[in-house]
JSON list of C-alpha atoms in Angstrom, two decimals:
[
{"chain": "A", "resi": 1106, "resn": "MET", "atom": "CA", "xyz": [140.18, 65.56, 31.89]},
{"chain": "A", "resi": 1107, "resn": "PHE", "atom": "CA", "xyz": [142.91, 67.55, 33.59]},
{"chain": "A", "resi": 1108, "resn": "PRO", "atom": "CA", "xyz": [142.44, 71.21, 34.55]},
{"chain": "A", "resi": 1109, "resn": "LEU", "atom": "CA", "xyz": [144.40, 73.69, 32.42]},
{"chain": "A", "resi": 1110, "resn": "LEU", "atom": "CA", "xyz": [146.91, 74.43, 35.18]},
{"chain": "A", "resi": 1111, "resn": "ALA", "atom": "CA", "xyz": [147.71, 70.71, 35.57]},
{"chain": "A", "resi": 1112, "resn": "LYS", "atom": "CA", "xyz": [148.37, 70.59, 31.82]},
{"chain": "A", "resi": 1113, "resn": "THR", "atom": "CA", "xyz": [150.59, 73.65, 32.15]},
{"chain": "A", "resi": 1114, "resn": "ILE", "atom": "CA", "xyz": [152.65, 72.07, 34.93]},
{"chain": "A", "resi": 1115, "resn": "TYR", "atom": "CA", "xyz": [152.96, 68.88, 32.86]},
{"chain": "A", "resi": 1116, "resn": "ALA", "atom": "CA", "xyz": [154.12, 70.92, 29.85]},
{"chain": "A", "resi": 1117, "resn": "TYR", "atom": "CA", "xyz": [156.58, 72.79, 32.06]},
{"chain": "A", "resi": 1118, "resn": "ILE", "atom": "CA", "xyz": [158.17, 69.55, 33.27]},
{"chain": "A", "resi": 1119, "resn": "CYS", "atom": "CA", "xyz": [158.25, 68.23, 29.67]},
{"chain": "A", "resi": 1120, "resn": "ALA", "atom": "CA", "xyz": [159.96, 71.44, 28.52]},
{"chain": "A", "resi": 1121, "resn": "TYR", "atom": "CA", "xyz": [162.71, 71.04, 31.08]},
{"chain": "A", "resi": 1122, "resn": "ALA", "atom": "CA", "xyz": [163.04, 67.32, 30.39]},
{"chain": "A", "resi": 1123, "resn": "SER", "atom": "CA", "xyz": [163.73, 68.31, 26.78]},
{"chain": "A", "resi": 1124, "resn": "CYS", "atom": "CA", "xyz": [164.31, 65.17, 24.70]},
{"chain": "A", "resi": 1125, "resn": "GLY", "atom": "CA", "xyz": [164.84, 63.06, 27.79]},
{"chain": "A", "resi": 1126, "resn": "CYS", "atom": "CA", "xyz": [162.45, 61.97, 30.47]},
{"chain": "A", "resi": 1127, "resn": "THR", "atom": "CA", "xyz": [163.82, 63.64, 33.59]},
{"chain": "A", "resi": 1128, "resn": "ALA", "atom": "CA", "xyz": [163.92, 67.19, 34.87]},
{"chain": "A", "resi": 1129, "resn": "PHE", "atom": "CA", "xyz": [164.80, 68.71, 38.20]},
{"chain": "A", "resi": 1130, "resn": "PRO", "atom": "CA", "xyz": [163.51, 72.30, 38.43]},
{"chain": "A", "resi": 1131, "resn": "LYS", "atom": "CA", "xyz": [162.94, 73.49, 41.97]},
{"chain": "A", "resi": 1132, "resn": "ARG", "atom": "CA", "xyz": [159.35, 73.96, 43.11]},
{"chain": "A", "resi": 1133, "resn": "ASP", "atom": "CA", "xyz": [159.96, 77.65, 43.76]},
{"chain": "A", "resi": 1134, "resn": "LYS", "atom": "CA", "xyz": [161.15, 78.13, 40.18]},
{"chain": "A", "resi": 1135, "resn": "ILE", "atom": "CA", "xyz": [158.09, 76.37, 38.76]},
{"chain": "A", "resi": 1136, "resn": "VAL", "atom": "CA", "xyz": [155.75, 78.43, 40.95]},
{"chain": "A", "resi": 1137, "resn": "ARG", "atom": "CA", "xyz": [157.54, 81.67, 40.03]},
{"chain": "A", "resi": 1138, "resn": "ASP", "atom": "CA", "xyz": [157.72, 80.92, 36.28]},
{"chain": "A", "resi": 1139, "resn": "LEU", "atom": "CA", "xyz": [154.06, 79.88, 36.08]},
{"chain": "A", "resi": 1140, "resn": "GLN", "atom": "CA", "xyz": [152.90, 82.63, 38.44]},
{"chain": "A", "resi": 1141, "resn": "ILE", "atom": "CA", "xyz": [150.87, 80.25, 40.59]},
{"chain": "A", "resi": 1142, "resn": "ASN", "atom": "CA", "xyz": [150.88, 79.69, 44.35]},
{"chain": "A", "resi": 1143, "resn": "LYS", "atom": "CA", "xyz": [152.39, 76.69, 46.11]},
{"chain": "A", "resi": 1144, "resn": "ASP", "atom": "CA", "xyz": [149.00, 75.22, 47.03]},
{"chain": "A", "resi": 1145, "resn": "THR", "atom": "CA", "xyz": [147.89, 75.28, 43.38]},
{"chain": "A", "resi": 1146, "resn": "TYR", "atom": "CA", "xyz": [151.16, 73.67, 42.33]},
{"chain": "A", "resi": 1147, "resn": "THR", "atom": "CA", "xyz": [150.87, 70.98, 45.01]},
{"chain": "A", "resi": 1148, "resn": "LYS", "atom": "CA", "xyz": [147.27, 70.15, 44.11]},
{"chain": "A", "resi": 1149, "resn": "HIS", "atom": "CA", "xyz": [147.93, 69.76, 40.38]},
{"chain": "A", "resi": 1150, "resn": "MET", "atom": "CA", "xyz": [151.32, 68.06, 40.72]},
{"chain": "A", "resi": 1151, "resn": "SER", "atom": "CA", "xyz": [149.79, 65.55, 43.14]},
{"chain": "A", "resi": 1152, "resn": "ARG", "atom": "CA", "xyz": [147.14, 64.71, 40.54]},
{"chain": "A", "resi": 1153, "resn": "LEU", "atom": "CA", "xyz": [149.75, 64.27, 37.81]},
{"chain": "A", "resi": 1154, "resn": "VAL", "atom": "CA", "xyz": [151.74, 61.94, 40.06]},
{"chain": "A", "resi": 1155, "resn": "GLU", "atom": "CA", "xyz": [148.65, 60.07, 41.26]},
{"chain": "A", "resi": 1156, "resn": "ASP", "atom": "CA", "xyz": [147.41, 59.49, 37.70]},
{"chain": "A", "resi": 1157, "resn": "GLY", "atom": "CA", "xyz": [150.84, 58.25, 36.58]},
{"chain": "A", "resi": 1158, "resn": "TYR", "atom": "CA", "xyz": [151.84, 61.02, 34.17]},
{"chain": "A", "resi": 1159, "resn": "ILE", "atom": "CA", "xyz": [154.83, 62.10, 36.23]},
{"chain": "A", "resi": 1160, "resn": "SER", "atom": "CA", "xyz": [156.81, 60.39, 38.94]},
{"chain": "A", "resi": 1161, "resn": "ARG", "atom": "CA", "xyz": [158.54, 62.44, 41.59]},
{"chain": "A", "resi": 1162, "resn": "GLU", "atom": "CA", "xyz": [161.53, 61.34, 43.62]},
{"chain": "A", "resi": 1163, "resn": "ARG", "atom": "CA", "xyz": [163.09, 63.33, 46.40]},
{"chain": "A", "resi": 1164, "resn": "THR", "atom": "CA", "xyz": [166.87, 63.49, 46.16]},
{"chain": "A", "resi": 1165, "resn": "ALA", "atom": "CA", "xyz": [169.53, 65.24, 48.23]},
{"chain": "A", "resi": 1166, "resn": "SER", "atom": "CA", "xyz": [169.57, 68.14, 45.75]},
{"chain": "A", "resi": 1167, "resn": "GLY", "atom": "CA", "xyz": [165.77, 68.44, 45.33]},
{"chain": "A", "resi": 1168, "resn": "ASN", "atom": "CA", "xyz": [162.96, 66.78, 43.40]},
{"chain": "A", "resi": 1169, "resn": "LEU", "atom": "CA", "xyz": [163.65, 64.66, 40.33]},
{"chain": "A", "resi": 1170, "resn": "TYR", "atom": "CA", "xyz": [160.65, 64.57, 38.00]},
{"chain": "A", "resi": 1171, "resn": "THR", "atom": "CA", "xyz": [160.29, 61.81, 35.42]},
{"chain": "A", "resi": 1172, "resn": "VAL", "atom": "CA", "xyz": [157.84, 62.12, 32.57]},
{"chain": "A", "resi": 1173, "resn": "ARG", "atom": "CA", "xyz": [156.28, 58.67, 32.29]},
{"chain": "A", "resi": 1174, "resn": "LEU", "atom": "CA", "xyz": [156.38, 57.22, 28.78]},
{"chain": "A", "resi": 1175, "resn": "SER", "atom": "CA", "xyz": [153.34, 55.07, 29.45]},
{"chain": "A", "resi": 1176, "resn": "VAL", "atom": "CA", "xyz": [150.40, 55.94, 31.65]},
{"chain": "A", "resi": 1177, "resn": "PRO", "atom": "CA", "xyz": [147.82, 53.71, 33.30]},
{"chain": "A", "resi": 1178, "resn": "THR", "atom": "CA", "xyz": [144.37, 53.86, 31.74]},
{"chain": "A", "resi": 1179, "resn": "TYR", "atom": "CA", "xyz": [141.30, 51.69, 31.67]},
{"chain": "A", "resi": 1180, "resn": "ALA", "atom": "CA", "xyz": [140.45, 49.60, 28.63]},
{"chain": "A", "resi": 1181, "resn": "SER", "atom": "CA", "xyz": [138.34, 51.22, 25.94]},
{"chain": "A", "resi": 1182, "resn": "ALA", "atom": "CA", "xyz": [134.77, 50.39, 25.04]},
{"chain": "A", "resi": 1183, "resn": "ALA", "atom": "CA", "xyz": [136.08, 47.96, 22.42]},
{"chain": "A", "resi": 1184, "resn": "SER", "atom": "CA", "xyz": [137.57, 45.84, 25.19]},
{"chain": "A", "resi": 1185, "resn": "THR", "atom": "CA", "xyz": [134.30, 45.80, 27.12]},
{"chain": "A", "resi": 1186, "resn": "GLU", "atom": "CA", "xyz": [132.60, 44.18, 24.13]},
{"chain": "A", "resi": 1187, "resn": "SER", "atom": "CA", "xyz": [134.86, 41.18, 24.60]},
{"chain": "A", "resi": 1188, "resn": "GLY", "atom": "CA", "xyz": [133.82, 40.95, 28.25]},
{"chain": "A", "resi": 1189, "resn": "MET", "atom": "CA", "xyz": [136.98, 42.50, 29.69]},
{"chain": "A", "resi": 1190, "resn": "THR", "atom": "CA", "xyz": [135.62, 45.34, 31.82]},
{"chain": "A", "resi": 1191, "resn": "GLY", "atom": "CA", "xyz": [137.70, 47.39, 34.21]},
{"chain": "A", "resi": 1192, "resn": "LEU", "atom": "CA", "xyz": [140.91, 46.17, 32.62]},
{"chain": "A", "resi": 1193, "resn": "LEU", "atom": "CA", "xyz": [143.89, 48.38, 33.52]},
{"chain": "A", "resi": 1194, "resn": "VAL", "atom": "CA", "xyz": [146.32, 48.82, 30.65]},
{"chain": "A", "resi": 1195, "resn": "PHE", "atom": "CA", "xyz": [149.34, 51.03, 30.08]},
{"chain": "A", "resi": 1196, "resn": "GLU", "atom": "CA", "xyz": [149.12, 53.32, 27.09]},
{"chain": "A", "resi": 1197, "resn": "SER", "atom": "CA", "xyz": [152.15, 54.92, 25.47]},
{"chain": "A", "resi": 1198, "resn": "VAL", "atom": "CA", "xyz": [152.15, 58.70, 25.84]},
{"chain": "A", "resi": 1199, "resn": "ALA", "atom": "CA", "xyz": [153.28, 58.94, 22.20]},
{"chain": "A", "resi": 1200, "resn": "ALA", "atom": "CA", "xyz": [150.30, 56.86, 20.99]},
{"chain": "A", "resi": 1201, "resn": "ARG", "atom": "CA", "xyz": [148.09, 59.95, 20.76]},
{"chain": "A", "resi": 1202, "resn": "GLY", "atom": "CA", "xyz": [150.75, 62.22, 19.36]},
{"chain": "A", "resi": 1203, "resn": "PHE", "atom": "CA", "xyz": [153.81, 63.61, 21.04]},
{"chain": "A", "resi": 1204, "resn": "ASP", "atom": "CA", "xyz": [156.05, 66.56, 20.48]},
{"chain": "A", "resi": 1205, "resn": "THR", "atom": "CA", "xyz": [158.73, 68.41, 22.33]},
{"chain": "A", "resi": 1206, "resn": "VAL", "atom": "CA", "xyz": [157.71, 71.42, 24.39]},
{"chain": "A", "resi": 1207, "resn": "PRO", "atom": "CA", "xyz": [159.74, 74.58, 23.73]},
{"chain": "A", "resi": 1208, "resn": "ARG", "atom": "CA", "xyz": [161.39, 75.86, 26.90]},
{"chain": "A", "resi": 1209, "resn": "LEU", "atom": "CA", "xyz": [161.45, 79.43, 25.57]},
{"chain": "A", "resi": 1210, "resn": "VAL", "atom": "CA", "xyz": [158.05, 80.47, 26.94]},
{"chain": "A", "resi": 1211, "resn": "MET", "atom": "CA", "xyz": [158.20, 78.80, 30.36]},
{"chain": "A", "resi": 1212, "resn": "PRO", "atom": "CA", "xyz": [160.32, 81.41, 32.21]},
{"chain": "A", "resi": 1213, "resn": "ASP", "atom": "CA", "xyz": [158.62, 84.38, 30.47]},
{"chain": "A", "resi": 1214, "resn": "ARG", "atom": "CA", "xyz": [156.95, 86.31, 33.31]},
{"chain": "A", "resi": 1215, "resn": "ASP", "atom": "CA", "xyz": [154.87, 88.38, 30.89]},
{"chain": "A", "resi": 1216, "resn": "LEU", "atom": "CA", "xyz": [152.81, 85.29, 30.05]},
{"chain": "A", "resi": 1217, "resn": "THR", "atom": "CA", "xyz": [150.26, 83.76, 32.41]},
{"chain": "A", "resi": 1218, "resn": "ALA", "atom": "CA", "xyz": [150.16, 80.01, 33.05]},
{"chain": "A", "resi": 1219, "resn": "GLN", "atom": "CA", "xyz": [147.06, 79.84, 30.87]},
{"chain": "A", "resi": 1220, "resn": "ALA", "atom": "CA", "xyz": [148.82, 81.61, 27.99]},
{"chain": "A", "resi": 1221, "resn": "LYS", "atom": "CA", "xyz": [151.73, 79.17, 28.29]},
{"chain": "A", "resi": 1222, "resn": "ALA", "atom": "CA", "xyz": [149.33, 76.22, 28.15]},
{"chain": "A", "resi": 1223, "resn": "ILE", "atom": "CA", "xyz": [147.69, 77.57, 25.01]},
{"chain": "A", "resi": 1224, "resn": "TYR", "atom": "CA", "xyz": [151.11, 78.17, 23.43]},
{"chain": "A", "resi": 1225, "resn": "VAL", "atom": "CA", "xyz": [152.09, 74.57, 24.16]},
{"chain": "A", "resi": 1226, "resn": "TYR", "atom": "CA", "xyz": [148.78, 73.40, 22.71]},
{"chain": "A", "resi": 1227, "resn": "PHE", "atom": "CA", "xyz": [149.51, 75.16, 19.41]},
{"chain": "A", "resi": 1228, "resn": "ALA", "atom": "CA", "xyz": [153.13, 74.00, 19.43]},
{"chain": "A", "resi": 1229, "resn": "SER", "atom": "CA", "xyz": [151.96, 70.39, 19.78]},
{"chain": "A", "resi": 1230, "resn": "PHE", "atom": "CA", "xyz": [149.99, 70.75, 16.53]},
{"chain": "A", "resi": 1231, "resn": "ALA", "atom": "CA", "xyz": [152.75, 72.59, 14.66]},
{"chain": "A", "resi": 1232, "resn": "GLY", "atom": "CA", "xyz": [155.42, 69.99, 15.43]},
{"chain": "A", "resi": 1233, "resn": "ALA", "atom": "CA", "xyz": [158.63, 70.98, 13.70]},
{"chain": "A", "resi": 1234, "resn": "GLY", "atom": "CA", "xyz": [156.70, 73.32, 11.40]},
{"chain": "A", "resi": 1235, "resn": "MET", "atom": "CA", "xyz": [155.65, 76.90, 11.92]},
{"chain": "A", "resi": 1236, "resn": "THR", "atom": "CA", "xyz": [151.86, 76.67, 11.57]},
{"chain": "A", "resi": 1237, "resn": "ALA", "atom": "CA", "xyz": [148.99, 74.89, 13.29]},
{"chain": "A", "resi": 1238, "resn": "PHE", "atom": "CA", "xyz": [145.33, 74.64, 12.31]},
{"chain": "A", "resi": 1239, "resn": "PRO", "atom": "CA", "xyz": [143.28, 73.26, 15.22]},
{"chain": "A", "resi": 1240, "resn": "GLN", "atom": "CA", "xyz": [139.62, 74.21, 15.15]},
{"chain": "A", "resi": 1241, "resn": "ARG", "atom": "CA", "xyz": [138.38, 76.77, 17.66]},
{"chain": "A", "resi": 1242, "resn": "ALA", "atom": "CA", "xyz": [135.93, 74.28, 19.19]},
{"chain": "A", "resi": 1243, "resn": "ALA", "atom": "CA", "xyz": [138.75, 71.77, 19.73]},
{"chain": "A", "resi": 1244, "resn": "ILE", "atom": "CA", "xyz": [140.94, 74.43, 21.34]},
{"chain": "A", "resi": 1245, "resn": "MET", "atom": "CA", "xyz": [138.16, 75.45, 23.72]},
{"chain": "A", "resi": 1246, "resn": "TRP", "atom": "CA", "xyz": [137.32, 71.83, 24.62]},
{"chain": "A", "resi": 1247, "resn": "GLU", "atom": "CA", "xyz": [140.87, 70.60, 25.12]},
{"chain": "A", "resi": 1248, "resn": "THR", "atom": "CA", "xyz": [142.15, 73.60, 27.06]},
{"chain": "A", "resi": 1249, "resn": "GLU", "atom": "CA", "xyz": [139.21, 74.10, 29.41]}
]
């Protein structure tokens, strides 16, 4: 499970990618908007890249971030029953639910990175609607 700040950085990149897959905010902007230091950003972004959720390409004008539409994961327990253990598969990001991330909250300096992550969590349940009803236990577990 990813730490909350890694989830926040992922949501930030998704917000700036909008309906597409690519975004190119500068590192200093991300750090400033999320109110985190560069070391924290580097640690969590490296994990997101390493685990295949985001790819990062250096260009002449800065970093180009691509939100990966499928991520590498290991086969589930159902696959191990058939004798296929340690099988690496690619799972669609949308397979477990997917929604756009509103960009509105990301540059708001009155909100902490944690508050932004929780906002995105609720927005992912609300979808295009205005309400969300996740259980408190689920919120605590999934945003820890």
